[in-house]
Amino acid sequence: MRRFEVAAILDDAWGMTRRSYWSWWPVVLLAVALPVLLQLLSGALSALSANLDIDFLSVVFGFLAVLVYLAGLLVSAWMALGLIRNAYHVSGGGRPSVVLLFSLERYGWFLVAGLLYVGIVVLGLFLLVIPGIIFGFMLMLFGYSLVSGECGNGFAALGMSWDRISRQFWGFVGLRVVLLAVPMALVLLGALVLGLVGAGVFGTMT
């Protein structure tokens, strides 16, 4: 079993990001734009339905709004799987690809595992909060387990996520802490800089 080193992982991730930075743009833009467009269309149809005076047309457009909204959720899951697939591909030395983004391989199992994941986490949060956080943390790699090809179904992917994180638990905790702490530190630094700039500007105006 390889030693889990946070610094080495972050260094490798930074190197892969630099190497494939521009290739990520069309992939990420498409992954964000498609679900957003469908949700906007759903909102427009819902608003149109609410403003129609003809009951039949109002019901029809309302029904279409619901269908488009559900399609947006399914597309969001599809794009999430595509981004995970691309990330796994890049980690193996490849480059991001729109073709990989739209691949439907294991999409059905991703939906099943995703619904189970959400259900388990919500139930855990509802019961005692802490179990929900633990399950959310331990099962969060199920998508990578699926796209790696090592799991034949969504249930096995959830199990593999639990197994992989269990074996490197404290290293993975450290990685998550770093990933959370860095953005927070940048936000605080930005707020401090803006505050100092504002104070300087105010001082020159008195």
PDB file of C-alpha atoms in Angstrom:
ATOM      1  CA  MET A   1       0.000   0.000   0.000  1.00  0.00           C
ATOM      2  CA  ARG A   2       1.427   3.371  -1.015  1.00  0.00           C
ATOM      3  CA  ARG A   3       2.073   5.939   1.669  1.00  0.00           C
ATOM      4  CA  PHE A   4      -0.500   8.747   1.673  1.00  0.00           C
ATOM      5  CA  GLU A   5       1.386  12.055   1.571  1.00  0.00           C
ATOM      6  CA  VAL A   6      -0.738  15.202   1.367  1.00  0.00           C
ATOM      7  CA  ALA A   7       2.105  17.409   0.108  1.00  0.00           C
ATOM      8  CA  ALA A   8       2.969  14.965  -2.690  1.00  0.00           C
ATOM      9  CA  ILE A   9      -0.670  14.618  -3.727  1.00  0.00           C
ATOM     10  CA  LEU A  10      -1.173  18.391  -3.840  1.00  0.00           C
ATOM     11  CA  ASP A  11       2.056  18.802  -5.809  1.00  0.00           C
ATOM     12  CA  ASP A  12       0.984  16.174  -8.349  1.00  0.00           C
ATOM     13  CA  ALA A  13      -2.472  17.744  -8.626  1.00  0.00           C
ATOM     14  CA  TRP A  14      -0.969  21.183  -9.233  1.00  0.00           C
ATOM     15  CA  GLY A  15       1.314  19.789 -11.924  1.00  0.00           C
ATOM     16  CA  MET A  16      -1.569  18.018 -13.678  1.00  0.00           C
ATOM     17  CA  THR A  17      -3.678  21.177 -13.487  1.00  0.00           C
ATOM     18  CA  ARG A  18      -0.964  23.278 -15.084  1.00  0.00           C
ATOM     19  CA  ARG A  19      -0.427  20.715 -17.830  1.00  0.00           C
ATOM     20  CA  SER A  20      -4.108  20.430 -18.763  1.00  0.00           C
ATOM     21  CA  TYR A  21      -5.411  23.879 -17.744  1.00  0.00           C
ATOM     22  CA  TRP A  22      -6.652  25.095 -21.133  1.00  0.00           C
ATOM     23  CA  SER A  23      -8.068  21.699 -22.048  1.00  0.00           C
ATOM     24  CA  TRP A  24     -10.329  21.886 -18.998  1.00  0.00           C
ATOM     25  CA  TRP A  25     -12.100  25.066 -20.100  1.00  0.00           C
ATOM     26  CA  PRO A  26     -14.491  23.668 -22.769  1.00  0.00           C
ATOM     27  CA  VAL A  27     -15.215  20.636 -20.574  1.00  0.00           C
ATOM     28  CA  VAL A  28     -16.044  22.674 -17.471  1.00  0.00           C
ATOM     29  CA  LEU A  29     -18.003  25.310 -19.385  1.00  0.00           C
ATOM     30  CA  LEU A  30     -20.197  22.668 -21.011  1.00  0.00           C
ATOM     31  CA  ALA A  31     -20.637  20.809 -17.722  1.00  0.00           C
ATOM     32  CA  VAL A  32     -21.874  24.006 -16.059  1.00  0.00           C
ATOM     33  CA  ALA A  33     -23.796  25.531 -18.956  1.00  0.00           C
ATOM     34  CA  LEU A  34     -26.060  22.605 -19.870  1.00  0.00           C
ATOM     35  CA  PRO A  35     -27.692  22.113 -16.434  1.00  0.00           C
ATOM     36  CA  VAL A  36     -27.976  25.898 -15.953  1.00  0.00           C
ATOM     37  CA  LEU A  37     -29.692  26.347 -19.324  1.00  0.00           C
ATOM     38  CA  LEU A  38     -32.183  23.588 -18.530  1.00  0.00           C
ATOM     39  CA  GLN A  39     -32.977  25.112 -15.128  1.00  0.00           C
ATOM     40  CA  LEU A  40     -33.445  28.539 -16.724  1.00  0.00           C
ATOM     41  CA  LEU A  41     -35.759  27.010 -19.334  1.00  0.00           C
ATOM     42  CA  SER A  42     -37.710  25.288 -16.567  1.00  0.00           C
ATOM     43  CA  GLY A  43     -38.056  28.590 -14.718  1.00  0.00           C
ATOM     44  CA  ALA A  44     -39.235  30.354 -17.883  1.00  0.00           C
ATOM     45  CA  LEU A  45     -41.837  27.664 -18.563  1.00  0.00           C
ATOM     46  CA  SER A  46     -43.024  27.808 -14.948  1.00  0.00           C
ATOM     47  CA  ALA A  47     -43.381  31.593 -15.121  1.00  0.00           C
ATOM     48  CA  LEU A  48     -45.255  31.324 -18.411  1.00  0.00           C
ATOM     49  CA  SER A  49     -47.568  28.732 -16.898  1.00  0.00           C
ATOM     50  CA  ALA A  50     -48.356  31.010 -13.955  1.00  0.00           C
ATOM     51  CA  ASN A  51     -49.192  33.960 -16.235  1.00  0.00           C
ATOM     52  CA  LEU A  52     -51.458  32.142 -18.696  1.00  0.00           C
ATOM     53  CA  ASP A  53     -55.179  32.726 -18.432  1.00  0.00           C
ATOM     54  CA  ILE A  54     -56.082  29.518 -20.272  1.00  0.00           C
ATOM     55  CA  ASP A  55     -56.170  26.692 -17.746  1.00  0.00           C
ATOM     56  CA  PHE A  56     -55.300  23.925 -20.198  1.00  0.00           C
ATOM     57  CA  LEU A  57     -52.201  25.701 -21.535  1.00  0.00           C
ATOM     58  CA  SER A  58     -51.199  26.630 -17.999  1.00  0.00           C
ATOM     59  CA  VAL A  59     -51.264  22.966 -16.972  1.00  0.00           C
ATOM     60  CA  VAL A  60     -49.352  21.919 -20.102  1.00  0.00           C
ATOM     61  CA  PHE A  61     -46.573  24.456 -19.598  1.00  0.00           C
ATOM     62  CA  GLY A  62     -46.428  23.659 -15.886  1.00  0.00           C
ATOM     63  CA  PHE A  63     -46.006  19.979 -16.706  1.00  0.00           C
ATOM     64  CA  LEU A  64     -43.292  20.811 -19.239  1.00  0.00           C
ATOM     65  CA  ALA A  65     -41.526  22.928 -16.604  1.00  0.00           C
ATOM     66  CA  VAL A  66     -41.436  19.943 -14.236  1.00  0.00           C
ATOM     67  CA  LEU A  67     -40.133  17.636 -16.983  1.00  0.00           C
ATOM     68  CA  VAL A  68     -37.381  20.078 -17.951  1.00  0.00           C
ATOM     69  CA  TYR A  69     -36.470  20.559 -14.281  1.00  0.00           C
ATOM     70  CA  LEU A  70     -36.118  16.782 -13.809  1.00  0.00           C
ATOM     71  CA  ALA A  71     -34.106  16.583 -17.037  1.00  0.00           C
ATOM     72  CA  GLY A  72     -31.834  19.276 -15.605  1.00  0.00           C
ATOM     73  CA  LEU A  73     -31.214  17.167 -12.507  1.00  0.00           C
ATOM     74  CA  LEU A  74     -30.379  14.115 -14.613  1.00  0.00           C
ATOM     75  CA  VAL A  75     -28.054  16.166 -16.825  1.00  0.00           C
ATOM     76  CA  SER A  76     -26.383  17.624 -13.718  1.00  0.00           C
ATOM     77  CA  ALA A  77     -25.610  14.088 -12.510  1.00  0.00           C
ATOM     78  CA  TRP A  78     -24.404  13.163 -16.027  1.00  0.00           C
ATOM     79  CA  MET A  79     -22.057  16.166 -16.118  1.00  0.00           C
ATOM     80  CA  ALA A  80     -20.793  15.418 -12.596  1.00  0.00           C
ATOM     81  CA  LEU A  81     -19.913  11.883 -13.679  1.00  0.00           C
ATOM     82  CA  GLY A  82     -18.227  13.293 -16.789  1.00  0.00           C
ATOM     83  CA  LEU A  83     -16.072  15.635 -14.707  1.00  0.00           C
ATOM     84  CA  ILE A  84     -15.099  12.768 -12.400  1.00  0.00           C
ATOM     85  CA  ARG A  85     -14.264  10.634 -15.437  1.00  0.00           C
ATOM     86  CA  ASN A  86     -12.108  13.403 -16.878  1.00  0.00           C
ATOM     87  CA  ALA A  87     -10.318  13.966 -13.562  1.00  0.00           C
ATOM     88  CA  TYR A  88      -9.525  10.264 -13.310  1.00  0.00           C
ATOM     89  CA  HIS A  89      -8.309  10.271 -16.916  1.00  0.00           C
ATOM     90  CA  VAL A  90      -6.043  13.266 -16.288  1.00  0.00           C
ATOM     91  CA  SER A  91      -4.615  11.609 -13.159  1.00  0.00           C
ATOM     92  CA  GLY A  92      -3.469   8.786 -15.422  1.00  0.00           C
ATOM     93  CA  GLY A  93      -1.593  11.151 -17.752  1.00  0.00           C
ATOM     94  CA  GLY A  94      -4.381  11.967 -20.237  1.00  0.00           C
ATOM     95  CA  ARG A  95      -6.078  15.239 -21.080  1.00  0.00           C
ATOM     96  CA  PRO A  96      -9.654  16.425 -20.446  1.00  0.00           C
ATOM     97  CA  SER A  97     -12.054  15.565 -23.247  1.00  0.00           C
ATOM     98  CA  VAL A  98     -15.598  16.559 -24.164  1.00  0.00           C
ATOM     99  CA  VAL A  99     -16.075  12.993 -25.414  1.00  0.00           C
ATOM    100  CA  LEU A 100     -15.394  11.680 -21.915  1.00  0.00           C
ATOM    101  CA  LEU A 101     -17.732  14.300 -20.466  1.00  0.00           C
ATOM    102  CA  PHE A 102     -20.651  12.937 -22.502  1.00  0.00           C
ATOM    103  CA  SER A 103     -19.880   9.262 -21.989  1.00  0.00           C
ATOM    104  CA  LEU A 104     -22.855   7.372 -20.539  1.00  0.00           C
ATOM    105  CA  GLU A 105     -20.807   4.415 -19.316  1.00  0.00           C
ATOM    106  CA  ARG A 106     -21.902   3.454 -15.776  1.00  0.00           C
ATOM    107  CA  TYR A 107     -24.285   6.420 -15.650  1.00  0.00           C
ATOM    108  CA  GLY A 108     -27.141   4.240 -14.366  1.00  0.00           C
ATOM    109  CA  TRP A 109     -25.038   2.892 -11.510  1.00  0.00           C
ATOM    110  CA  PHE A 110     -23.812   6.411 -10.748  1.00  0.00           C
ATOM    111  CA  LEU A 111     -27.426   7.504 -10.281  1.00  0.00           C
ATOM    112  CA  VAL A 112     -28.163   4.510  -8.054  1.00  0.00           C
ATOM    113  CA  ALA A 113     -25.045   5.051  -5.933  1.00  0.00           C
ATOM    114  CA  GLY A 114     -25.669   8.798  -5.811  1.00  0.00           C
ATOM    115  CA  LEU A 115     -29.222   8.351  -4.557  1.00  0.00           C
ATOM    116  CA  LEU A 116     -28.038   5.856  -1.941  1.00  0.00           C
ATOM    117  CA  TYR A 117     -25.270   8.246  -0.901  1.00  0.00           C
ATOM    118  CA  VAL A 118     -27.670  11.170  -0.488  1.00  0.00           C
ATOM    119  CA  GLY A 119     -30.202   8.993   1.317  1.00  0.00           C
ATOM    120  CA  ILE A 120     -27.635   7.602   3.775  1.00  0.00           C
ATOM    121  CA  VAL A 121     -26.148  11.033   4.497  1.00  0.00           C
ATOM    122  CA  VAL A 122     -29.536  12.714   4.953  1.00  0.00           C
ATOM    123  CA  LEU A 123     -30.740   9.907   7.225  1.00  0.00           C
ATOM    124  CA  GLY A 124     -27.549  10.148   9.272  1.00  0.00           C
ATOM    125  CA  LEU A 125     -27.885  13.916   9.582  1.00  0.00           C
ATOM    126  CA  PHE A 126     -31.532  13.588  10.534  1.00  0.00           C
ATOM    127  CA  LEU A 127     -30.845  11.040  13.259  1.00  0.00           C
ATOM    128  CA  LEU A 128     -27.762  12.325  15.069  1.00  0.00           C
ATOM    129  CA  VAL A 129     -25.920  14.687  12.632  1.00  0.00           C
ATOM    130  CA  ILE A 130     -22.487  13.133  13.278  1.00  0.00           C
ATOM    131  CA  PRO A 131     -23.277   9.798  11.511  1.00  0.00           C
ATOM    132  CA  GLY A 132     -24.374  11.753   8.433  1.00  0.00           C
ATOM    133  CA  ILE A 133     -21.073  13.628   8.355  1.00  0.00           C
ATOM    134  CA  ILE A 134     -19.113  10.395   8.794  1.00  0.00           C
ATOM    135  CA  PHE A 135     -21.018   8.570   6.038  1.00  0.00           C
ATOM    136  CA  GLY A 136     -20.715  11.578   3.724  1.00  0.00           C
ATOM    137  CA  PHE A 137     -16.967  11.598   4.268  1.00  0.00           C
ATOM    138  CA  MET A 138     -16.365   7.863   3.970  1.00  0.00           C
ATOM    139  CA  LEU A 139     -18.480   7.309   0.846  1.00  0.00           C
ATOM    140  CA  MET A 140     -17.517  10.428  -1.096  1.00  0.00           C
ATOM    141  CA  LEU A 141     -15.164   8.618  -3.520  1.00  0.00           C
ATOM    142  CA  PHE A 142     -17.832   6.329  -4.990  1.00  0.00           C
ATOM    143  CA  GLY A 143     -17.762   8.158  -8.327  1.00  0.00           C
ATOM    144  CA  TYR A 144     -14.038   7.549  -8.771  1.00  0.00           C
ATOM    145  CA  SER A 145     -14.530   3.926  -7.759  1.00  0.00           C
ATOM    146  CA  LEU A 146     -17.028   3.560 -10.595  1.00  0.00           C
ATOM    147  CA  VAL A 147     -15.022   5.245 -13.362  1.00  0.00           C
ATOM    148  CA  SER A 148     -11.862   3.357 -12.382  1.00  0.00           C
ATOM    149  CA  GLY A 149     -13.501   0.186 -13.673  1.00  0.00           C
ATOM    150  CA  GLU A 150     -12.668  -1.707 -10.472  1.00  0.00           C
ATOM    151  CA  CYS A 151     -16.329  -1.932  -9.431  1.00  0.00           C
ATOM    152  CA  GLY A 152     -19.087  -3.616 -11.351  1.00  0.00           C
ATOM    153  CA  ASN A 153     -21.943  -1.694  -9.736  1.00  0.00           C
ATOM    154  CA  GLY A 154     -22.840   1.264  -7.530  1.00  0.00           C
ATOM    155  CA  PHE A 155     -23.054  -0.799  -4.332  1.00  0.00           C
ATOM    156  CA  ALA A 156     -19.502  -2.049  -4.783  1.00  0.00           C
ATOM    157  CA  ALA A 157     -18.373   1.511  -5.548  1.00  0.00           C
ATOM    158  CA  LEU A 158     -19.721   2.753  -2.216  1.00  0.00           C
ATOM    159  CA  GLY A 159     -18.000  -0.140  -0.467  1.00  0.00           C
ATOM    160  CA  MET A 160     -14.702   0.550  -2.212  1.00  0.00           C
ATOM    161  CA  SER A 161     -14.863   4.224  -1.219  1.00  0.00           C
ATOM    162  CA  TRP A 162     -15.313   3.211   2.424  1.00  0.00           C
ATOM    163  CA  ASP A 163     -12.451   0.704   2.178  1.00  0.00           C
ATOM    164  CA  ARG A 164      -9.991   3.096   0.484  1.00  0.00           C
ATOM    165  CA  ILE A 165     -10.637   5.943   2.911  1.00  0.00           C
ATOM    166  CA  SER A 166     -10.534   3.606   5.923  1.00  0.00           C
ATOM    167  CA  ARG A 167      -7.032   2.473   4.976  1.00  0.00           C
ATOM    168  CA  GLN A 168      -5.746   6.051   4.663  1.00  0.00           C
ATOM    169  CA  PHE A 169      -8.178   7.753   7.027  1.00  0.00           C
ATOM    170  CA  TRP A 170      -5.993  10.338   8.745  1.00  0.00           C
ATOM    171  CA  GLY A 171      -4.125  11.189   5.567  1.00  0.00           C
ATOM    172  CA  PHE A 172      -7.412  11.802   3.790  1.00  0.00           C
ATOM    173  CA  VAL A 173      -8.680  13.869   6.718  1.00  0.00           C
ATOM    174  CA  GLY A 174      -5.530  15.980   6.488  1.00  0.00           C
ATOM    175  CA  LEU A 175      -6.056  16.466   2.763  1.00  0.00           C
ATOM    176  CA  ARG A 176      -9.654  17.615   3.261  1.00  0.00           C
ATOM    177  CA  VAL A 177      -8.585  20.011   6.012  1.00  0.00           C
ATOM    178  CA  VAL A 178      -5.990  21.556   3.710  1.00  0.00           C
ATOM    179  CA  LEU A 179      -8.469  21.830   0.843  1.00  0.00           C
ATOM    180  CA  LEU A 180     -10.942  23.584   3.144  1.00  0.00           C
ATOM    181  CA  ALA A 181      -8.393  25.755   4.927  1.00  0.00           C
ATOM    182  CA  VAL A 182      -6.691  27.197   1.825  1.00  0.00           C
ATOM    183  CA  PRO A 183      -9.832  28.801   0.292  1.00  0.00           C
ATOM    184  CA  MET A 184     -10.864  30.112   3.709  1.00  0.00           C
ATOM    185  CA  ALA A 185      -7.421  31.639   4.227  1.00  0.00           C
ATOM    186  CA  LEU A 186      -7.563  33.250   0.771  1.00  0.00           C
ATOM    187  CA  VAL A 187     -10.999  34.715   1.497  1.00  0.00           C
ATOM    188  CA  LEU A 188      -9.812  36.125   4.822  1.00  0.00           C
ATOM    189  CA  LEU A 189      -6.671  37.524   3.188  1.00  0.00           C
ATOM    190  CA  GLY A 190      -8.771  39.115   0.442  1.00  0.00           C
ATOM    191  CA  ALA A 191     -11.112  40.652   3.016  1.00  0.00           C
ATOM    192  CA  LEU A 192      -8.119  42.024   4.937  1.00  0.00           C
ATOM    193  CA  VAL A 193      -6.557  43.524   1.801  1.00  0.00           C
ATOM    194  CA  LEU A 194      -9.864  45.100   0.746  1.00  0.00           C
ATOM    195  CA  GLY A 195     -10.330  46.480   4.242  1.00  0.00           C
ATOM    196  CA  LEU A 196      -6.868  48.031   4.250  1.00  0.00           C
ATOM    197  CA  VAL A 197      -7.365  49.451   0.757  1.00  0.00           C
ATOM    198  CA  GLY A 198     -10.717  50.908   1.819  1.00  0.00           C
ATOM    199  CA  ALA A 199      -9.149  52.453   4.915  1.00  0.00           C
ATOM    200  CA  GLY A 200      -6.372  53.938   2.785  1.00  0.00           C
ATOM    201  CA  VAL A 201      -8.796  55.409   0.292  1.00  0.00           C
ATOM    202  CA  PHE A 202     -10.937  56.807   3.099  1.00  0.00           C
ATOM    203  CA  GLY A 203      -7.868  58.342   4.683  1.00  0.00           C
ATOM    204  CA  THR A 204      -6.894  60.166   1.507  1.00  0.00           C
ATOM    205  CA  MET A 205     -10.386  61.621   1.183  1.00  0.00           C
ATOM    206  CA  THR A 206     -10.412  63.327   4.615  1.00  0.00           C
TER     207      THR A 206
END
